[in-house]
Amino acid sequence: MKIVVIGGTGLIGSKTVERLRKKGHEVLAASPNTGVDTLTGKGLDDALAGAKVVIDLANSPSFEDKAVMEFFQTAGRNLLKAAAVAGVEHHIALSIVGVERLEGSGYMRAKMAQEALIRASGIPYTIVHSTQFLEFIPGIVQSGTVDQTVHLSSAYVQPISSEDVADAMADVALGKPLNGIIEIAGPEKFRLNEIAAQFLKSTGDSRQVVADPHAPYFGTELAEGSLVPIGDARLGRVSFQDWLSHYQPRT
């Protein structure tokens, strides 16, 4: 069947596209680079023609509160409108574990608005709530850095590898719509400051990590369990140490 992956050239998108193509499906990797822009609507109708499944992995280029809300609302409406015209039978979106518990963050509010549009669209859907990607750890560390000190929350995280996320997205795409949410997470739980310290030590970085309960995460403070699944979740297979053993800094 034809599957369209919005954001199909990104970290998760490219891996998801690869998995689905190997299973014999016709997969279109859609992004502004390939002439498909959900924000403007350019190329959407042609891209979705004949598609049975759409996977939305697009992200806002700006995390500023107003810009990110505009992106997810405008892009969401454009995509859902095109999906309805094309007769798409399963709309899938990647979102965030704990999104409903972090309304102090403009980014999280925007993701909640995106989810609300999907639920109201009338198109069968599945929303995948994922924990933070292991690949985000360097960026999280950098965001908390002041001089040679890294200020991060001591709240729990359960990071997942991009490989495990792509496996889950491909499986959801080939399954029936849940008209609900599935949660995915890594196999291990850590405190954010502790996993950051382990990462820095393993890479020979001399920066010191300080546990700071007021350190912001996407613009909001974290409670102890804000970012981890509460109930059952699909757990990935790649451990933090496995990921670290293959980690290569981006150049």
PDB file of C-alpha atoms in Angstrom:
ATOM      1  CA  MET A   1       0.000   0.000   0.000  1.00  0.00           C
ATOM      2  CA  LYS A   2       1.012   3.622  -0.333  1.00  0.00           C
ATOM      3  CA  ILE A   3       2.272   5.254   2.858  1.00  0.00           C
ATOM      4  CA  VAL A   4       3.243   8.919   3.127  1.00  0.00           C
ATOM      5  CA  VAL A   5       5.733   9.895   5.801  1.00  0.00           C
ATOM      6  CA  ILE A   6       5.608  13.613   6.551  1.00  0.00           C
ATOM      7  CA  GLY A   7       9.075  14.585   7.757  1.00  0.00           C
ATOM      8  CA  GLY A   8      10.318  11.509   5.941  1.00  0.00           C
ATOM      9  CA  THR A   9      13.862  12.793   5.479  1.00  0.00           C
ATOM     10  CA  GLY A  10      14.513  13.466   9.186  1.00  0.00           C
ATOM     11  CA  LEU A  11      16.028  11.331  11.944  1.00  0.00           C
ATOM     12  CA  ILE A  12      12.957   9.179  12.621  1.00  0.00           C
ATOM     13  CA  GLY A  13      11.374   9.632   9.213  1.00  0.00           C
ATOM     14  CA  SER A  14      14.279   8.281   7.173  1.00  0.00           C
ATOM     15  CA  LYS A  15      14.545   5.180   9.367  1.00  0.00           C
ATOM     16  CA  THR A  16      10.782   4.594   9.228  1.00  0.00           C
ATOM     17  CA  VAL A  17      10.738   4.973   5.453  1.00  0.00           C
ATOM     18  CA  GLU A  18      13.566   2.449   5.136  1.00  0.00           C
ATOM     19  CA  ARG A  19      11.750  -0.125   7.273  1.00  0.00           C
ATOM     20  CA  LEU A  20       8.471   0.185   5.380  1.00  0.00           C
ATOM     21  CA  ARG A  21      10.125   0.015   1.972  1.00  0.00           C
ATOM     22  CA  LYS A  22      11.922  -3.167   2.989  1.00  0.00           C
ATOM     23  CA  LYS A  23       8.505  -4.662   3.688  1.00  0.00           C
ATOM     24  CA  GLY A  24       7.496  -3.943   0.106  1.00  0.00           C
ATOM     25  CA  HIS A  25       5.311  -0.869   0.550  1.00  0.00           C
ATOM     26  CA  GLU A  26       5.228   2.212  -1.651  1.00  0.00           C
ATOM     27  CA  VAL A  27       6.546   4.907   0.678  1.00  0.00           C
ATOM     28  CA  LEU A  28       6.797   8.603  -0.072  1.00  0.00           C
ATOM     29  CA  ALA A  29       9.259  10.559   2.068  1.00  0.00           C
ATOM     30  CA  ALA A  30       7.554  13.954   2.155  1.00  0.00           C
ATOM     31  CA  SER A  31       9.271  17.123   3.345  1.00  0.00           C
ATOM     32  CA  PRO A  32       9.902  20.667   2.099  1.00  0.00           C
ATOM     33  CA  ASN A  33      13.099  19.270   0.556  1.00  0.00           C
ATOM     34  CA  THR A  34      11.009  16.939  -1.608  1.00  0.00           C
ATOM     35  CA  GLY A  35       8.415  19.578  -2.504  1.00  0.00           C
ATOM     36  CA  VAL A  36       5.811  18.837   0.176  1.00  0.00           C
ATOM     37  CA  ASP A  37       5.185  21.546   2.779  1.00  0.00           C
ATOM     38  CA  THR A  38       2.468  21.025   5.375  1.00  0.00           C
ATOM     39  CA  LEU A  39       2.732  24.614   6.608  1.00  0.00           C
ATOM     40  CA  THR A  40       1.851  26.135   3.229  1.00  0.00           C
ATOM     41  CA  GLY A  41      -0.009  23.127   1.869  1.00  0.00           C
ATOM     42  CA  LYS A  42       2.270  22.976  -1.168  1.00  0.00           C
ATOM     43  CA  GLY A  43       2.371  19.547  -2.770  1.00  0.00           C
ATOM     44  CA  LEU A  44       0.130  17.898  -0.180  1.00  0.00           C
ATOM     45  CA  ASP A  45      -2.756  16.855  -2.409  1.00  0.00           C
ATOM     46  CA  ASP A  46      -0.480  15.224  -4.983  1.00  0.00           C
ATOM     47  CA  ALA A  47       1.602  13.525  -2.293  1.00  0.00           C
ATOM     48  CA  LEU A  48      -1.406  12.002  -0.537  1.00  0.00           C
ATOM     49  CA  ALA A  49      -3.261  10.872  -3.663  1.00  0.00           C
ATOM     50  CA  GLY A  50      -3.849   7.134  -3.319  1.00  0.00           C
ATOM     51  CA  ALA A  51      -2.311   6.931   0.166  1.00  0.00           C
ATOM     52  CA  LYS A  52      -3.841   4.602   2.730  1.00  0.00           C
ATOM     53  CA  VAL A  53      -1.654   5.680   5.658  1.00  0.00           C
ATOM     54  CA  VAL A  54      -0.059   8.992   6.651  1.00  0.00           C
ATOM     55  CA  ILE A  55       2.610   9.259   9.345  1.00  0.00           C
ATOM     56  CA  ASP A  56       3.177  12.794  10.622  1.00  0.00           C
ATOM     57  CA  LEU A  57       6.698  13.248  11.978  1.00  0.00           C
ATOM     58  CA  ALA A  58       7.116  16.916  11.078  1.00  0.00           C
ATOM     59  CA  ASN A  59       8.478  19.324  13.670  1.00  0.00           C
ATOM     60  CA  SER A  60       8.378  23.080  13.986  1.00  0.00           C
ATOM     61  CA  PRO A  61      11.516  24.937  12.876  1.00  0.00           C
ATOM     62  CA  SER A  62      10.981  27.326  15.799  1.00  0.00           C
ATOM     63  CA  PHE A  63      10.218  26.437  19.427  1.00  0.00           C
ATOM     64  CA  GLU A  64       9.067  29.979  20.296  1.00  0.00           C
ATOM     65  CA  ASP A  65       5.583  29.738  21.828  1.00  0.00           C
ATOM     66  CA  LYS A  66       3.604  31.586  19.149  1.00  0.00           C
ATOM     67  CA  ALA A  67       5.534  30.130  16.205  1.00  0.00           C
ATOM     68  CA  VAL A  68       5.304  26.526  17.381  1.00  0.00           C
ATOM     69  CA  MET A  69       1.565  26.791  18.038  1.00  0.00           C
ATOM     70  CA  GLU A  70       1.020  28.294  14.580  1.00  0.00           C
ATOM     71  CA  PHE A  71       3.071  25.519  12.997  1.00  0.00           C
ATOM     72  CA  PHE A  72       1.276  22.576  14.563  1.00  0.00           C
ATOM     73  CA  GLN A  73      -2.189  24.076  14.129  1.00  0.00           C
ATOM     74  CA  THR A  74      -1.717  25.250  10.544  1.00  0.00           C
ATOM     75  CA  ALA A  75       0.252  22.224   9.381  1.00  0.00           C
ATOM     76  CA  GLY A  76      -2.139  19.914  11.199  1.00  0.00           C
ATOM     77  CA  ARG A  77      -5.220  21.418   9.555  1.00  0.00           C
ATOM     78  CA  ASN A  78      -3.623  21.364   6.099  1.00  0.00           C
ATOM     79  CA  LEU A  79      -2.526  17.756   6.432  1.00  0.00           C
ATOM     80  CA  LEU A  80      -5.835  16.510   7.812  1.00  0.00           C
ATOM     81  CA  LYS A  81      -7.782  18.318   5.095  1.00  0.00           C
ATOM     82  CA  ALA A  82      -5.648  16.735   2.381  1.00  0.00           C
ATOM     83  CA  ALA A  83      -5.898  13.347   4.088  1.00  0.00           C
ATOM     84  CA  ALA A  84      -9.700  13.553   4.130  1.00  0.00           C
ATOM     85  CA  VAL A  85      -9.817  14.416   0.423  1.00  0.00           C
ATOM     86  CA  ALA A  86      -7.465  11.521  -0.376  1.00  0.00           C
ATOM     87  CA  GLY A  87      -9.498   9.047   1.676  1.00  0.00           C
ATOM     88  CA  VAL A  88      -6.629   8.200   4.025  1.00  0.00           C
ATOM     89  CA  GLU A  89      -7.608   5.310   6.296  1.00  0.00           C
ATOM     90  CA  HIS A  90      -5.060   5.741   9.095  1.00  0.00           C
ATOM     91  CA  HIS A  91      -3.508   8.981  10.338  1.00  0.00           C
ATOM     92  CA  ILE A  92      -0.530   8.505  12.666  1.00  0.00           C
ATOM     93  CA  ALA A  93       1.280  11.226  14.596  1.00  0.00           C
ATOM     94  CA  LEU A  94       4.319  11.144  16.845  1.00  0.00           C
ATOM     95  CA  SER A  95       3.916  13.084  20.087  1.00  0.00           C
ATOM     96  CA  ILE A  96       5.445  13.094  23.572  1.00  0.00           C
ATOM     97  CA  VAL A  97       5.001  11.071  26.755  1.00  0.00           C
ATOM     98  CA  GLY A  98       3.779  13.457  29.452  1.00  0.00           C
ATOM     99  CA  VAL A  99       2.632  16.148  27.022  1.00  0.00           C
ATOM    100  CA  GLU A 100      -0.629  16.604  28.955  1.00  0.00           C
ATOM    101  CA  ARG A 101       1.315  17.061  32.223  1.00  0.00           C
ATOM    102  CA  LEU A 102       3.491  19.927  30.959  1.00  0.00           C
ATOM    103  CA  GLU A 103       1.078  22.665  30.001  1.00  0.00           C
ATOM    104  CA  GLY A 104       3.564  25.277  31.215  1.00  0.00           C
ATOM    105  CA  SER A 105       5.544  24.609  28.036  1.00  0.00           C
ATOM    106  CA  GLY A 106       4.461  26.356  24.850  1.00  0.00           C
ATOM    107  CA  TYR A 107       5.817  23.464  22.807  1.00  0.00           C
ATOM    108  CA  MET A 108       3.770  20.935  24.770  1.00  0.00           C
ATOM    109  CA  ARG A 109       0.633  23.070  24.433  1.00  0.00           C
ATOM    110  CA  ALA A 110       1.174  23.128  20.668  1.00  0.00           C
ATOM    111  CA  LYS A 111       1.524  19.336  20.542  1.00  0.00           C
ATOM    112  CA  MET A 112      -1.705  19.013  22.519  1.00  0.00           C
ATOM    113  CA  ALA A 113      -3.422  21.285  19.995  1.00  0.00           C
ATOM    114  CA  GLN A 114      -2.135  19.064  17.185  1.00  0.00           C
ATOM    115  CA  GLU A 115      -3.535  15.988  18.930  1.00  0.00           C
ATOM    116  CA  ALA A 116      -6.909  17.658  19.429  1.00  0.00           C
ATOM    117  CA  LEU A 117      -7.165  18.370  15.691  1.00  0.00           C
ATOM    118  CA  ILE A 118      -6.441  14.717  14.921  1.00  0.00           C
ATOM    119  CA  ARG A 119      -9.067  13.426  17.355  1.00  0.00           C
ATOM    120  CA  ALA A 120     -11.681  15.801  15.932  1.00  0.00           C
ATOM    121  CA  SER A 121     -10.906  15.058  12.273  1.00  0.00           C
ATOM    122  CA  GLY A 122     -13.042  11.945  11.875  1.00  0.00           C
ATOM    123  CA  ILE A 123     -10.106  10.103  10.276  1.00  0.00           C
ATOM    124  CA  PRO A 124      -9.108   6.855  12.022  1.00  0.00           C
ATOM    125  CA  TYR A 125      -5.915   7.591  13.923  1.00  0.00           C
ATOM    126  CA  THR A 126      -3.184   6.469  16.260  1.00  0.00           C
ATOM    127  CA  ILE A 127      -1.116   8.903  18.340  1.00  0.00           C
ATOM    128  CA  VAL A 128       2.268   7.584  19.462  1.00  0.00           C
ATOM    129  CA  HIS A 129       3.566   9.170  22.670  1.00  0.00           C
ATOM    130  CA  SER A 130       7.340   8.713  22.858  1.00  0.00           C
ATOM    131  CA  THR A 131       9.816   9.527  25.577  1.00  0.00           C
ATOM    132  CA  GLN A 132      12.873  11.647  24.720  1.00  0.00           C
ATOM    133  CA  PHE A 133      15.230  10.193  22.148  1.00  0.00           C
ATOM    134  CA  LEU A 134      18.706   9.158  23.302  1.00  0.00           C
ATOM    135  CA  GLU A 135      19.960  11.266  20.398  1.00  0.00           C
ATOM    136  CA  PHE A 136      18.602  14.367  22.182  1.00  0.00           C
ATOM    137  CA  ILE A 137      20.903  13.989  25.205  1.00  0.00           C
ATOM    138  CA  PRO A 138      23.732  16.151  23.791  1.00  0.00           C
ATOM    139  CA  GLY A 139      21.269  18.944  23.006  1.00  0.00           C
ATOM    140  CA  ILE A 140      19.624  18.724  26.427  1.00  0.00           C
ATOM    141  CA  VAL A 141      23.064  18.964  28.053  1.00  0.00           C
ATOM    142  CA  GLN A 142      23.950  21.973  25.927  1.00  0.00           C
ATOM    143  CA  SER A 143      20.658  23.718  26.731  1.00  0.00           C
ATOM    144  CA  GLY A 144      21.452  23.539  30.459  1.00  0.00           C
ATOM    145  CA  THR A 145      25.069  24.663  30.173  1.00  0.00           C
ATOM    146  CA  VAL A 146      26.323  27.886  31.723  1.00  0.00           C
ATOM    147  CA  ASP A 147      30.101  28.181  31.469  1.00  0.00           C
ATOM    148  CA  GLN A 148      31.364  24.742  32.623  1.00  0.00           C
ATOM    149  CA  THR A 149      28.287  23.804  34.668  1.00  0.00           C
ATOM    150  CA  VAL A 150      25.195  21.997  33.396  1.00  0.00           C
ATOM    151  CA  HIS A 151      21.970  22.693  35.315  1.00  0.00           C
ATOM    152  CA  LEU A 152      19.393  19.967  34.754  1.00  0.00           C
ATOM    153  CA  SER A 153      16.322  18.646  36.525  1.00  0.00           C
ATOM    154  CA  SER A 154      16.581  15.498  38.622  1.00  0.00           C
ATOM    155  CA  ALA A 155      13.210  14.278  37.281  1.00  0.00           C
ATOM    156  CA  TYR A 156      13.079  10.820  35.771  1.00  0.00           C
ATOM    157  CA  VAL A 157      13.508  10.150  32.053  1.00  0.00           C
ATOM    158  CA  GLN A 158      13.298   6.905  30.096  1.00  0.00           C
ATOM    159  CA  PRO A 159      15.024   7.743  26.810  1.00  0.00           C
ATOM    160  CA  ILE A 160      14.525   5.663  23.679  1.00  0.00           C
ATOM    161  CA  SER A 161      16.746   5.211  20.641  1.00  0.00           C
ATOM    162  CA  SER A 162      15.698   6.479  17.221  1.00  0.00           C
ATOM    163  CA  GLU A 163      15.995   2.885  15.945  1.00  0.00           C
ATOM    164  CA  ASP A 164      13.369   1.716  18.434  1.00  0.00           C
ATOM    165  CA  VAL A 165      11.103   4.665  17.619  1.00  0.00           C
ATOM    166  CA  ALA A 166      11.279   3.851  13.906  1.00  0.00           C
ATOM    167  CA  ASP A 167      10.487   0.195  14.617  1.00  0.00           C
ATOM    168  CA  ALA A 168       7.397   1.263  16.554  1.00  0.00           C
ATOM    169  CA  MET A 169       6.231   3.746  13.911  1.00  0.00           C
ATOM    170  CA  ALA A 170       6.547   1.130  11.164  1.00  0.00           C
ATOM    171  CA  ASP A 171       4.597  -1.422  13.212  1.00  0.00           C
ATOM    172  CA  VAL A 172       1.830   1.087  13.961  1.00  0.00           C
ATOM    173  CA  ALA A 173       1.623   1.982  10.262  1.00  0.00           C
ATOM    174  CA  LEU A 174       0.984  -1.656   9.380  1.00  0.00           C
ATOM    175  CA  GLY A 175      -1.552  -2.160  12.159  1.00  0.00           C
ATOM    176  CA  LYS A 176      -5.131  -1.057  12.639  1.00  0.00           C
ATOM    177  CA  PRO A 177      -5.953   2.446  13.900  1.00  0.00           C
ATOM    178  CA  LEU A 178      -6.350   2.539  17.685  1.00  0.00           C
ATOM    179  CA  ASN A 179      -8.315   5.796  17.748  1.00  0.00           C
ATOM    180  CA  GLY A 180      -6.243   6.394  20.850  1.00  0.00           C
ATOM    181  CA  ILE A 181      -2.705   6.629  22.192  1.00  0.00           C
ATOM    182  CA  ILE A 182       0.153   4.149  22.444  1.00  0.00           C
ATOM    183  CA  GLU A 183       3.207   4.991  24.567  1.00  0.00           C
ATOM    184  CA  ILE A 184       6.776   3.963  23.766  1.00  0.00           C
ATOM    185  CA  ALA A 185       9.860   4.324  25.954  1.00  0.00           C
ATOM    186  CA  GLY A 186      13.397   3.103  26.429  1.00  0.00           C
ATOM    187  CA  PRO A 187      14.201   0.009  28.504  1.00  0.00           C
ATOM    188  CA  GLU A 188      15.778   1.952  31.409  1.00  0.00           C
ATOM    189  CA  LYS A 189      14.787   4.810  33.694  1.00  0.00           C
ATOM    190  CA  PHE A 190      17.303   7.427  34.872  1.00  0.00           C
ATOM    191  CA  ARG A 191      17.292  10.790  36.561  1.00  0.00           C
ATOM    192  CA  LEU A 192      17.959  13.409  33.903  1.00  0.00           C
ATOM    193  CA  ASN A 193      20.946  14.914  35.684  1.00  0.00           C
ATOM    194  CA  GLU A 194      22.487  11.463  36.253  1.00  0.00           C
ATOM    195  CA  ILE A 195      22.234  10.271  32.654  1.00  0.00           C
ATOM    196  CA  ALA A 196      23.682  13.597  31.520  1.00  0.00           C
ATOM    197  CA  ALA A 197      26.626  13.162  33.891  1.00  0.00           C
ATOM    198  CA  GLN A 198      27.221   9.632  32.580  1.00  0.00           C
ATOM    199  CA  PHE A 199      27.127  10.909  29.022  1.00  0.00           C
ATOM    200  CA  LEU A 200      29.657  13.658  29.711  1.00  0.00           C
ATOM    201  CA  LYS A 201      32.004  11.287  31.548  1.00  0.00           C
ATOM    202  CA  SER A 202      31.882   8.728  28.744  1.00  0.00           C
ATOM    203  CA  THR A 203      32.750  11.363  26.147  1.00  0.00           C
ATOM    204  CA  GLY A 204      35.589  12.878  28.161  1.00  0.00           C
ATOM    205  CA  ASP A 205      33.721  16.135  28.727  1.00  0.00           C
ATOM    206  CA  SER A 206      34.818  17.976  31.889  1.00  0.00           C
ATOM    207  CA  ARG A 207      31.588  19.890  32.436  1.00  0.00           C
ATOM    208  CA  GLN A 208      29.942  19.288  35.815  1.00  0.00           C
ATOM    209  CA  VAL A 209      26.234  18.512  36.152  1.00  0.00           C
ATOM    210  CA  VAL A 210      24.193  20.119  38.927  1.00  0.00           C
ATOM    211  CA  ALA A 211      20.764  18.768  39.866  1.00  0.00           C
ATOM    212  CA  ASP A 212      18.480  21.798  39.760  1.00  0.00           C
ATOM    213  CA  PRO A 213      14.743  21.237  40.408  1.00  0.00           C
ATOM    214  CA  HIS A 214      14.003  24.626  38.830  1.00  0.00           C
ATOM    215  CA  ALA A 215      15.960  24.007  35.632  1.00  0.00           C
ATOM    216  CA  PRO A 216      13.531  24.479  32.735  1.00  0.00           C
ATOM    217  CA  TYR A 217      12.732  21.785  30.199  1.00  0.00           C
ATOM    218  CA  PHE A 218      11.123  23.194  27.053  1.00  0.00           C
ATOM    219  CA  GLY A 219      10.270  26.244  29.140  1.00  0.00           C
ATOM    220  CA  THR A 220       8.708  24.535  32.149  1.00  0.00           C
ATOM    221  CA  GLU A 221       9.779  22.873  35.399  1.00  0.00           C
ATOM    222  CA  LEU A 222       9.501  19.114  35.642  1.00  0.00           C
ATOM    223  CA  ALA A 223       7.805  17.067  38.323  1.00  0.00           C
ATOM    224  CA  GLU A 224       9.338  13.739  39.324  1.00  0.00           C
ATOM    225  CA  GLY A 225       7.434  11.644  36.796  1.00  0.00           C
ATOM    226  CA  SER A 226       6.489  14.182  34.134  1.00  0.00           C
ATOM    227  CA  LEU A 227       8.447  12.515  31.327  1.00  0.00           C
ATOM    228  CA  VAL A 228       7.956   8.785  31.955  1.00  0.00           C
ATOM    229  CA  PRO A 229       5.023   6.504  31.108  1.00  0.00           C
ATOM    230  CA  ILE A 230       2.484   5.994  33.860  1.00  0.00           C
ATOM    231  CA  GLY A 231       0.964   2.737  32.637  1.00  0.00           C
ATOM    232  CA  ASP A 232       1.963   0.094  30.125  1.00  0.00           C
ATOM    233  CA  ALA A 233       4.309   1.157  27.359  1.00  0.00           C
ATOM    234  CA  ARG A 234       6.108  -0.544  24.495  1.00  0.00           C
ATOM    235  CA  LEU A 235       9.745  -0.659  25.553  1.00  0.00           C
ATOM    236  CA  GLY A 236      12.666  -0.393  23.165  1.00  0.00           C
ATOM    237  CA  ARG A 237      15.600  -2.779  23.052  1.00  0.00           C
ATOM    238  CA  VAL A 238      18.555  -0.382  22.797  1.00  0.00           C
ATOM    239  CA  SER A 239      20.044   0.424  26.210  1.00  0.00           C
ATOM    240  CA  PHE A 240      21.830   3.643  27.082  1.00  0.00           C
ATOM    241  CA  GLN A 241      25.184   1.828  27.157  1.00  0.00           C
ATOM    242  CA  ASP A 242      24.498   0.219  23.783  1.00  0.00           C
ATOM    243  CA  TRP A 243      23.722   3.613  22.325  1.00  0.00           C
ATOM    244  CA  LEU A 244      26.783   5.187  23.936  1.00  0.00           C
ATOM    245  CA  SER A 245      29.047   2.529  22.456  1.00  0.00           C
ATOM    246  CA  HIS A 246      28.045   3.696  18.956  1.00  0.00           C
ATOM    247  CA  TYR A 247      27.722   7.411  19.701  1.00  0.00           C
ATOM    248  CA  GLN A 248      29.498   9.753  17.321  1.00  0.00           C
ATOM    249  CA  PRO A 249      29.283  13.519  17.799  1.00  0.00           C
ATOM    250  CA  ARG A 250      27.685  15.420  14.945  1.00  0.00           C
ATOM    251  CA  THR A 251      30.203  17.448  12.967  1.00  0.00           C
TER     252      THR A 251
END
